[in-house]
Amino acid sequence: MPRGREHRSVPMKTAEAIEAMIRARGLAPGDQLPAQRTLAQDLGISRPSLREALSVLETLGIVRIEIGRGVFVAPRGEGPKAPSWRFRESFTLAEVFEMRLAVEGLAAMLAAPRMPQPARETLAASAQAMGNAARRGDVVGAAEADTVFHDLVVAHCGNRLLQEVHGRTHALTTESQRVPMVARDSLFDTADEHFAILAAFVERNGERARATMEAHIRAAAGRAGIHLGAGPAVPMLQAVL
């Protein structure tokens, strides 16, 4: 079951804390953050959790990690360079979006009529949280809300194989969700697309849920510079099973 904000992972809590520290200290683009050892001690977390949080922030365009030099505040609006896609040696970002198109589109179609009312209310709350984060310019909060929304859809699709595929590829999926968020203005587009999906769930309309989910994933891919086309989604599950 997707976790709420109070049950966020340590890396996501840490990413939010580091972003808050950058604002509180008035760090400007190009300024260097404290050494990772110091950050880990100050935040009371392990080095692996810190590295994961910094990877999240780099993908979101908040920091820039320079091997051998340290971590720096990224210029606003600077997208992550190609090497920041950390799964590039296994799968391309385009492959991940293609997989999501197949898995999440079908999951949305199945979940729309099956999702129980309490979960629908949580889905609505996560869509609202995305909208609120967009208005605040809170990219970390938007990333959290995005993950909750998509996880909730798959969690209630009623198909264990789809859930297995989603679980095995969760790290890839969440990373692909963050890449388009570098462009802060796009957060509003993401929020609007989530509300369109939510409307299909309110109606319990599976076909509309699938169409709006696929449109959302295509749009997100486009914001990441990837064109998926407008044809039907083709399941591509063999590579991840």
PDB file of C-alpha atoms in Angstrom:
ATOM      1  CA  MET A   1       0.000   0.000   0.000  1.00  0.00           C
ATOM      2  CA  PRO A   2       1.410   3.413  -0.866  1.00  0.00           C
ATOM      3  CA  ARG A   3       2.673   5.331   2.068  1.00  0.00           C
ATOM      4  CA  GLY A   4       1.400   8.701   3.141  1.00  0.00           C
ATOM      5  CA  ARG A   5       3.500  11.746   3.814  1.00  0.00           C
ATOM      6  CA  GLU A   6       3.961  10.761   7.453  1.00  0.00           C
ATOM      7  CA  HIS A   7       5.548   7.482   6.292  1.00  0.00           C
ATOM      8  CA  ARG A   8       7.939   8.904   3.741  1.00  0.00           C
ATOM      9  CA  SER A   9      11.183   7.085   3.093  1.00  0.00           C
ATOM     10  CA  VAL A  10      14.352   8.296   4.784  1.00  0.00           C
ATOM     11  CA  PRO A  11      15.882   9.476   1.464  1.00  0.00           C
ATOM     12  CA  MET A  12      12.802  11.570   0.627  1.00  0.00           C
ATOM     13  CA  LYS A  13      12.697  13.094   4.115  1.00  0.00           C
ATOM     14  CA  THR A  14      16.401  13.804   3.762  1.00  0.00           C
ATOM     15  CA  ALA A  15      15.976  15.383   0.325  1.00  0.00           C
ATOM     16  CA  GLU A  16      13.345  17.701   1.766  1.00  0.00           C
ATOM     17  CA  ALA A  17      15.615  18.564   4.717  1.00  0.00           C
ATOM     18  CA  ILE A  18      18.549  19.366   2.426  1.00  0.00           C
ATOM     19  CA  GLU A  19      16.368  21.538   0.193  1.00  0.00           C
ATOM     20  CA  ALA A  20      15.142  23.385   3.306  1.00  0.00           C
ATOM     21  CA  MET A  21      18.755  23.823   4.467  1.00  0.00           C
ATOM     22  CA  ILE A  22      19.709  25.334   1.102  1.00  0.00           C
ATOM     23  CA  ARG A  23      16.897  27.867   1.440  1.00  0.00           C
ATOM     24  CA  ALA A  24      17.547  28.594   5.125  1.00  0.00           C
ATOM     25  CA  ARG A  25      21.256  29.242   4.561  1.00  0.00           C
ATOM     26  CA  GLY A  26      20.593  31.330   1.475  1.00  0.00           C
ATOM     27  CA  LEU A  27      22.862  29.183  -0.671  1.00  0.00           C
ATOM     28  CA  ALA A  28      23.044  30.448  -4.238  1.00  0.00           C
ATOM     29  CA  PRO A  29      23.623  28.520  -7.466  1.00  0.00           C
ATOM     30  CA  GLY A  30      27.223  27.344  -7.523  1.00  0.00           C
ATOM     31  CA  ASP A  31      27.588  27.358  -3.727  1.00  0.00           C
ATOM     32  CA  GLN A  32      28.957  24.146  -2.262  1.00  0.00           C
ATOM     33  CA  LEU A  33      27.064  22.097   0.306  1.00  0.00           C
ATOM     34  CA  PRO A  34      28.837  20.709   3.376  1.00  0.00           C
ATOM     35  CA  ALA A  35      30.800  17.499   2.910  1.00  0.00           C
ATOM     36  CA  GLN A  36      28.697  14.348   2.799  1.00  0.00           C
ATOM     37  CA  ARG A  37      30.160  13.084   6.062  1.00  0.00           C
ATOM     38  CA  THR A  38      29.115  16.329   7.769  1.00  0.00           C
ATOM     39  CA  LEU A  39      25.657  16.279   6.188  1.00  0.00           C
ATOM     40  CA  ALA A  40      25.070  12.694   7.279  1.00  0.00           C
ATOM     41  CA  GLN A  41      26.100  13.506  10.838  1.00  0.00           C
ATOM     42  CA  ASP A  42      24.041  16.704  10.988  1.00  0.00           C
ATOM     43  CA  LEU A  43      20.944  14.946   9.655  1.00  0.00           C
ATOM     44  CA  GLY A  44      21.454  11.783  11.700  1.00  0.00           C
ATOM     45  CA  ILE A  45      21.270   9.426   8.739  1.00  0.00           C
ATOM     46  CA  SER A  46      23.428   6.817   7.052  1.00  0.00           C
ATOM     47  CA  ARG A  47      25.697   7.651   4.132  1.00  0.00           C
ATOM     48  CA  PRO A  48      23.701   5.385   1.742  1.00  0.00           C
ATOM     49  CA  SER A  49      20.467   7.230   2.613  1.00  0.00           C
ATOM     50  CA  LEU A  50      22.237  10.549   2.071  1.00  0.00           C
ATOM     51  CA  ARG A  51      23.574   9.446  -1.306  1.00  0.00           C
ATOM     52  CA  GLU A  52      20.076   8.386  -2.357  1.00  0.00           C
ATOM     53  CA  ALA A  53      18.667  11.754  -1.253  1.00  0.00           C
ATOM     54  CA  LEU A  54      21.353  13.631  -3.180  1.00  0.00           C
ATOM     55  CA  SER A  55      20.597  11.535  -6.265  1.00  0.00           C
ATOM     56  CA  VAL A  56      16.941  12.537  -5.951  1.00  0.00           C
ATOM     57  CA  LEU A  57      17.895  16.204  -5.666  1.00  0.00           C
ATOM     58  CA  GLU A  58      20.238  15.978  -8.643  1.00  0.00           C
ATOM     59  CA  THR A  59      17.540  14.393 -10.795  1.00  0.00           C
ATOM     60  CA  LEU A  60      15.159  17.171  -9.732  1.00  0.00           C
ATOM     61  CA  GLY A  61      17.726  19.794 -10.754  1.00  0.00           C
ATOM     62  CA  ILE A  62      18.276  21.136  -7.222  1.00  0.00           C
ATOM     63  CA  VAL A  63      21.913  20.100  -6.778  1.00  0.00           C
ATOM     64  CA  ARG A  64      24.801  19.128  -9.025  1.00  0.00           C
ATOM     65  CA  ILE A  65      27.136  16.337  -7.914  1.00  0.00           C
ATOM     66  CA  GLU A  66      30.723  16.628  -9.132  1.00  0.00           C
ATOM     67  CA  ILE A  67      32.795  13.530  -8.496  1.00  0.00           C
ATOM     68  CA  GLY A  68      35.915  14.375  -6.512  1.00  0.00           C
ATOM     69  CA  ARG A  69      34.767  17.936  -5.829  1.00  0.00           C
ATOM     70  CA  GLY A  70      31.502  17.793  -3.903  1.00  0.00           C
ATOM     71  CA  VAL A  71      27.855  18.767  -4.139  1.00  0.00           C
ATOM     72  CA  PHE A  72      26.810  22.202  -5.406  1.00  0.00           C
ATOM     73  CA  VAL A  73      23.547  24.097  -5.699  1.00  0.00           C
ATOM     74  CA  ALA A  74      22.438  23.822  -9.324  1.00  0.00           C
ATOM     75  CA  PRO A  75      21.407  26.880 -11.335  1.00  0.00           C
ATOM     76  CA  ARG A  76      17.632  27.180 -11.309  1.00  0.00           C
ATOM     77  CA  GLY A  77      16.101  25.444 -14.278  1.00  0.00           C
ATOM     78  CA  GLU A  78      19.259  23.490 -15.071  1.00  0.00           C
ATOM     79  CA  GLY A  79      18.240  20.036 -16.166  1.00  0.00           C
ATOM     80  CA  PRO A  80      20.214  16.983 -15.141  1.00  0.00           C
ATOM     81  CA  LYS A  81      22.904  16.120 -17.650  1.00  0.00           C
ATOM     82  CA  ALA A  82      22.707  12.730 -19.369  1.00  0.00           C
ATOM     83  CA  PRO A  83      25.015  10.946 -16.864  1.00  0.00           C
ATOM     84  CA  SER A  84      22.567  11.762 -14.042  1.00  0.00           C
ATOM     85  CA  TRP A  85      20.212   9.052 -15.376  1.00  0.00           C
ATOM     86  CA  ARG A  86      21.711   6.515 -13.037  1.00  0.00           C
ATOM     87  CA  PHE A  87      20.257   3.437 -14.709  1.00  0.00           C
ATOM     88  CA  ARG A  88      21.729   4.237 -18.125  1.00  0.00           C
ATOM     89  CA  GLU A  89      23.908   1.102 -18.120  1.00  0.00           C
ATOM     90  CA  SER A  90      20.813  -1.102 -17.784  1.00  0.00           C
ATOM     91  CA  PHE A  91      17.903   0.705 -19.455  1.00  0.00           C
ATOM     92  CA  THR A  92      17.393   3.941 -21.322  1.00  0.00           C
ATOM     93  CA  LEU A  93      14.920   6.489 -20.019  1.00  0.00           C
ATOM     94  CA  ALA A  94      12.843   5.932 -23.165  1.00  0.00           C
ATOM     95  CA  GLU A  95      12.583   2.219 -22.391  1.00  0.00           C
ATOM     96  CA  VAL A  96      11.320   3.003 -18.907  1.00  0.00           C
ATOM     97  CA  PHE A  97       8.621   5.342 -20.203  1.00  0.00           C
ATOM     98  CA  GLU A  98       7.563   2.719 -22.770  1.00  0.00           C
ATOM     99  CA  MET A  99       7.278   0.117 -20.016  1.00  0.00           C
ATOM    100  CA  ARG A 100       5.274   2.503 -17.851  1.00  0.00           C
ATOM    101  CA  LEU A 101       2.928   3.246 -20.731  1.00  0.00           C
ATOM    102  CA  ALA A 102       2.062  -0.441 -20.976  1.00  0.00           C
ATOM    103  CA  VAL A 103       1.952  -1.305 -17.272  1.00  0.00           C
ATOM    104  CA  GLU A 104       0.381   1.817 -15.788  1.00  0.00           C
ATOM    105  CA  GLY A 105      -2.126   2.337 -18.567  1.00  0.00           C
ATOM    106  CA  LEU A 106      -3.514  -1.163 -18.066  1.00  0.00           C
ATOM    107  CA  ALA A 107      -3.312  -0.824 -14.283  1.00  0.00           C
ATOM    108  CA  ALA A 108      -5.393   2.360 -14.432  1.00  0.00           C
ATOM    109  CA  MET A 109      -8.042   0.665 -16.583  1.00  0.00           C
ATOM    110  CA  LEU A 110      -8.331  -2.193 -14.087  1.00  0.00           C
ATOM    111  CA  ALA A 111      -8.136  -0.056 -10.949  1.00  0.00           C
ATOM    112  CA  ALA A 112     -10.742   2.573 -11.848  1.00  0.00           C
ATOM    113  CA  PRO A 113     -13.779   0.312 -11.265  1.00  0.00           C
ATOM    114  CA  ARG A 114     -12.125  -1.741  -8.490  1.00  0.00           C
ATOM    115  CA  MET A 115     -10.586   0.844  -6.194  1.00  0.00           C
ATOM    116  CA  PRO A 116     -12.441   1.107  -2.847  1.00  0.00           C
ATOM    117  CA  GLN A 117     -13.743   4.473  -1.708  1.00  0.00           C
ATOM    118  CA  PRO A 118     -11.105   5.104   1.013  1.00  0.00           C
ATOM    119  CA  ALA A 119      -8.373   4.611  -1.589  1.00  0.00           C
ATOM    120  CA  ARG A 120     -10.180   6.954  -3.996  1.00  0.00           C
ATOM    121  CA  GLU A 121     -10.128   9.589  -1.287  1.00  0.00           C
ATOM    122  CA  THR A 122      -6.388   9.047  -0.837  1.00  0.00           C
ATOM    123  CA  LEU A 123      -5.936   9.334  -4.602  1.00  0.00           C
ATOM    124  CA  ALA A 124      -7.828  12.634  -4.554  1.00  0.00           C
ATOM    125  CA  ALA A 125      -5.702  13.850  -1.633  1.00  0.00           C
ATOM    126  CA  SER A 126      -2.489  13.023  -3.486  1.00  0.00           C
ATOM    127  CA  ALA A 127      -3.734  14.879  -6.588  1.00  0.00           C
ATOM    128  CA  GLN A 128      -4.495  17.886  -4.393  1.00  0.00           C
ATOM    129  CA  ALA A 129      -1.067  17.586  -2.751  1.00  0.00           C
ATOM    130  CA  MET A 130       0.524  17.714  -6.198  1.00  0.00           C
ATOM    131  CA  GLY A 131      -1.434  20.860  -7.043  1.00  0.00           C
ATOM    132  CA  ASN A 132      -0.471  22.486  -3.750  1.00  0.00           C
ATOM    133  CA  ALA A 133       3.198  21.597  -4.261  1.00  0.00           C
ATOM    134  CA  ALA A 134       3.096  23.082  -7.769  1.00  0.00           C
ATOM    135  CA  ARG A 135       1.734  26.361  -6.407  1.00  0.00           C
ATOM    136  CA  ARG A 136       4.495  26.462  -3.776  1.00  0.00           C
ATOM    137  CA  GLY A 137       7.180  25.530  -6.272  1.00  0.00           C
ATOM    138  CA  ASP A 138       7.946  22.588  -3.974  1.00  0.00           C
ATOM    139  CA  VAL A 139       9.518  20.071  -6.328  1.00  0.00           C
ATOM    140  CA  VAL A 140      10.357  17.530  -3.603  1.00  0.00           C
ATOM    141  CA  GLY A 141       6.787  17.611  -2.317  1.00  0.00           C
ATOM    142  CA  ALA A 142       5.530  17.242  -5.889  1.00  0.00           C
ATOM    143  CA  ALA A 143       7.767  14.223  -6.429  1.00  0.00           C
ATOM    144  CA  GLU A 144       6.395  12.613  -3.265  1.00  0.00           C
ATOM    145  CA  ALA A 145       2.787  13.229  -4.286  1.00  0.00           C
ATOM    146  CA  ASP A 146       3.506  11.888  -7.769  1.00  0.00           C
ATOM    147  CA  THR A 147       4.890   8.629  -6.406  1.00  0.00           C
ATOM    148  CA  VAL A 148       1.955   8.143  -4.037  1.00  0.00           C
ATOM    149  CA  PHE A 149      -0.551   8.735  -6.852  1.00  0.00           C
ATOM    150  CA  HIS A 150       0.970   6.257  -9.281  1.00  0.00           C
ATOM    151  CA  ASP A 151       1.681   3.623  -6.628  1.00  0.00           C
ATOM    152  CA  LEU A 152      -1.913   3.792  -5.435  1.00  0.00           C
ATOM    153  CA  VAL A 153      -3.264   3.109  -8.916  1.00  0.00           C
ATOM    154  CA  VAL A 154      -1.142  -0.023  -9.328  1.00  0.00           C
ATOM    155  CA  ALA A 155      -1.839  -1.174  -5.770  1.00  0.00           C
ATOM    156  CA  HIS A 156      -5.556  -1.389  -6.567  1.00  0.00           C
ATOM    157  CA  CYS A 157      -5.444  -2.808 -10.092  1.00  0.00           C
ATOM    158  CA  GLY A 158      -6.172  -6.320  -8.818  1.00  0.00           C
ATOM    159  CA  ASN A 159      -3.552  -7.929 -11.072  1.00  0.00           C
ATOM    160  CA  ARG A 160      -0.656  -9.437  -9.146  1.00  0.00           C
ATOM    161  CA  LEU A 161       1.555  -9.763 -12.202  1.00  0.00           C
ATOM    162  CA  LEU A 162       1.282  -6.060 -13.000  1.00  0.00           C
ATOM    163  CA  GLN A 163       1.995  -5.328  -9.351  1.00  0.00           C
ATOM    164  CA  GLU A 164       5.042  -7.607  -9.471  1.00  0.00           C
ATOM    165  CA  VAL A 165       6.409  -5.851 -12.554  1.00  0.00           C
ATOM    166  CA  HIS A 166       5.780  -2.463 -10.964  1.00  0.00           C
ATOM    167  CA  GLY A 167       7.476  -3.556  -7.753  1.00  0.00           C
ATOM    168  CA  ARG A 168      10.546  -4.873  -9.538  1.00  0.00           C
ATOM    169  CA  THR A 169      10.907  -1.690 -11.563  1.00  0.00           C
ATOM    170  CA  HIS A 170       9.907   0.777  -8.845  1.00  0.00           C
ATOM    171  CA  ALA A 171      13.304   2.469  -8.605  1.00  0.00           C
ATOM    172  CA  LEU A 172      13.319   2.996 -12.379  1.00  0.00           C
ATOM    173  CA  THR A 173       9.745   4.253 -12.356  1.00  0.00           C
ATOM    174  CA  THR A 174      10.191   6.796  -9.573  1.00  0.00           C
ATOM    175  CA  GLU A 175      13.407   8.097 -11.115  1.00  0.00           C
ATOM    176  CA  SER A 176      11.641   8.571 -14.454  1.00  0.00           C
ATOM    177  CA  GLN A 177       8.884  10.498 -12.680  1.00  0.00           C
ATOM    178  CA  ARG A 178      11.407  12.968 -11.296  1.00  0.00           C
ATOM    179  CA  VAL A 179      13.296  13.761 -14.502  1.00  0.00           C
ATOM    180  CA  PRO A 180      10.552  15.963 -16.075  1.00  0.00           C
ATOM    181  CA  MET A 181      10.153  17.946 -12.838  1.00  0.00           C
ATOM    182  CA  VAL A 182      13.368  19.866 -13.431  1.00  0.00           C
ATOM    183  CA  ALA A 183      11.226  22.384 -15.326  1.00  0.00           C
ATOM    184  CA  ARG A 184       9.309  23.848 -12.390  1.00  0.00           C
ATOM    185  CA  ASP A 185       6.519  25.239 -14.582  1.00  0.00           C
ATOM    186  CA  SER A 186       5.730  21.689 -15.700  1.00  0.00           C
ATOM    187  CA  LEU A 187       4.510  20.831 -12.202  1.00  0.00           C
ATOM    188  CA  PHE A 188       1.210  22.510 -13.043  1.00  0.00           C
ATOM    189  CA  ASP A 189       0.850  20.330 -16.139  1.00  0.00           C
ATOM    190  CA  THR A 190       1.504  17.211 -14.079  1.00  0.00           C
ATOM    191  CA  ALA A 191      -1.082  18.294 -11.517  1.00  0.00           C
ATOM    192  CA  ASP A 192      -3.684  18.926 -14.231  1.00  0.00           C
ATOM    193  CA  GLU A 193      -3.017  15.497 -15.725  1.00  0.00           C
ATOM    194  CA  HIS A 194      -3.437  13.846 -12.325  1.00  0.00           C
ATOM    195  CA  PHE A 195      -6.793  15.566 -11.883  1.00  0.00           C
ATOM    196  CA  ALA A 196      -7.873  14.262 -15.306  1.00  0.00           C
ATOM    197  CA  ILE A 197      -6.976  10.724 -14.239  1.00  0.00           C
ATOM    198  CA  LEU A 198      -8.755  11.264 -10.928  1.00  0.00           C
ATOM    199  CA  ALA A 199     -11.937  12.315 -12.752  1.00  0.00           C
ATOM    200  CA  ALA A 200     -11.945   8.965 -14.565  1.00  0.00           C
ATOM    201  CA  PHE A 201     -11.578   7.176 -11.232  1.00  0.00           C
ATOM    202  CA  VAL A 202     -14.449   9.159  -9.733  1.00  0.00           C
ATOM    203  CA  GLU A 203     -16.582   7.958 -12.652  1.00  0.00           C
ATOM    204  CA  ARG A 204     -15.185   4.403 -12.309  1.00  0.00           C
ATOM    205  CA  ASN A 205     -14.521   4.603 -16.040  1.00  0.00           C
ATOM    206  CA  GLY A 206     -11.743   2.148 -16.851  1.00  0.00           C
ATOM    207  CA  GLU A 207     -11.263   3.086 -20.497  1.00  0.00           C
ATOM    208  CA  ARG A 208     -11.077   6.777 -19.687  1.00  0.00           C
ATOM    209  CA  ALA A 209      -8.651   6.030 -16.841  1.00  0.00           C
ATOM    210  CA  ARG A 210      -6.402   4.164 -19.238  1.00  0.00           C
ATOM    211  CA  ALA A 211      -6.567   6.914 -21.853  1.00  0.00           C
ATOM    212  CA  THR A 212      -5.804   9.701 -19.374  1.00  0.00           C
ATOM    213  CA  MET A 213      -2.989   7.719 -17.738  1.00  0.00           C
ATOM    214  CA  GLU A 214      -1.390   6.974 -21.100  1.00  0.00           C
ATOM    215  CA  ALA A 215      -1.764  10.620 -22.140  1.00  0.00           C
ATOM    216  CA  HIS A 216      -0.103  11.664 -18.873  1.00  0.00           C
ATOM    217  CA  ILE A 217       2.842   9.309 -19.331  1.00  0.00           C
ATOM    218  CA  ARG A 218       3.323  10.432 -22.936  1.00  0.00           C
ATOM    219  CA  ALA A 219       3.247  14.060 -21.803  1.00  0.00           C
ATOM    220  CA  ALA A 220       5.725  13.364 -18.993  1.00  0.00           C
ATOM    221  CA  ALA A 221       8.037  11.627 -21.450  1.00  0.00           C
ATOM    222  CA  GLY A 222       7.748  14.644 -23.740  1.00  0.00           C
ATOM    223  CA  ARG A 223       8.783  16.934 -20.897  1.00  0.00           C
ATOM    224  CA  ALA A 224      11.859  14.721 -20.529  1.00  0.00           C
ATOM    225  CA  GLY A 225      12.622  15.098 -24.239  1.00  0.00           C
ATOM    226  CA  ILE A 226      11.253  11.690 -25.277  1.00  0.00           C
ATOM    227  CA  HIS A 227       8.563  11.247 -27.938  1.00  0.00           C
ATOM    228  CA  LEU A 228       6.492   8.088 -27.445  1.00  0.00           C
ATOM    229  CA  GLY A 229       4.009   8.717 -30.241  1.00  0.00           C
ATOM    230  CA  ALA A 230       0.245   8.423 -30.059  1.00  0.00           C
ATOM    231  CA  GLY A 231      -0.241   4.755 -30.952  1.00  0.00           C
ATOM    232  CA  PRO A 232      -1.624   2.082 -28.635  1.00  0.00           C
ATOM    233  CA  ALA A 233       0.562   0.972 -25.763  1.00  0.00           C
ATOM    234  CA  VAL A 234       2.178  -2.397 -26.419  1.00  0.00           C
ATOM    235  CA  PRO A 235       3.044  -4.531 -23.370  1.00  0.00           C
ATOM    236  CA  MET A 236       6.806  -4.921 -23.068  1.00  0.00           C
ATOM    237  CA  LEU A 237       7.027  -7.074 -19.957  1.00  0.00           C
ATOM    238  CA  GLN A 238       9.414  -9.854 -20.960  1.00  0.00           C
ATOM    239  CA  ALA A 239      12.471  -7.704 -20.273  1.00  0.00           C
ATOM    240  CA  VAL A 240      11.539  -7.102 -16.653  1.00  0.00           C
ATOM    241  CA  LEU A 241      10.153 -10.517 -15.644  1.00  0.00           C
TER     242      LEU A 241
END
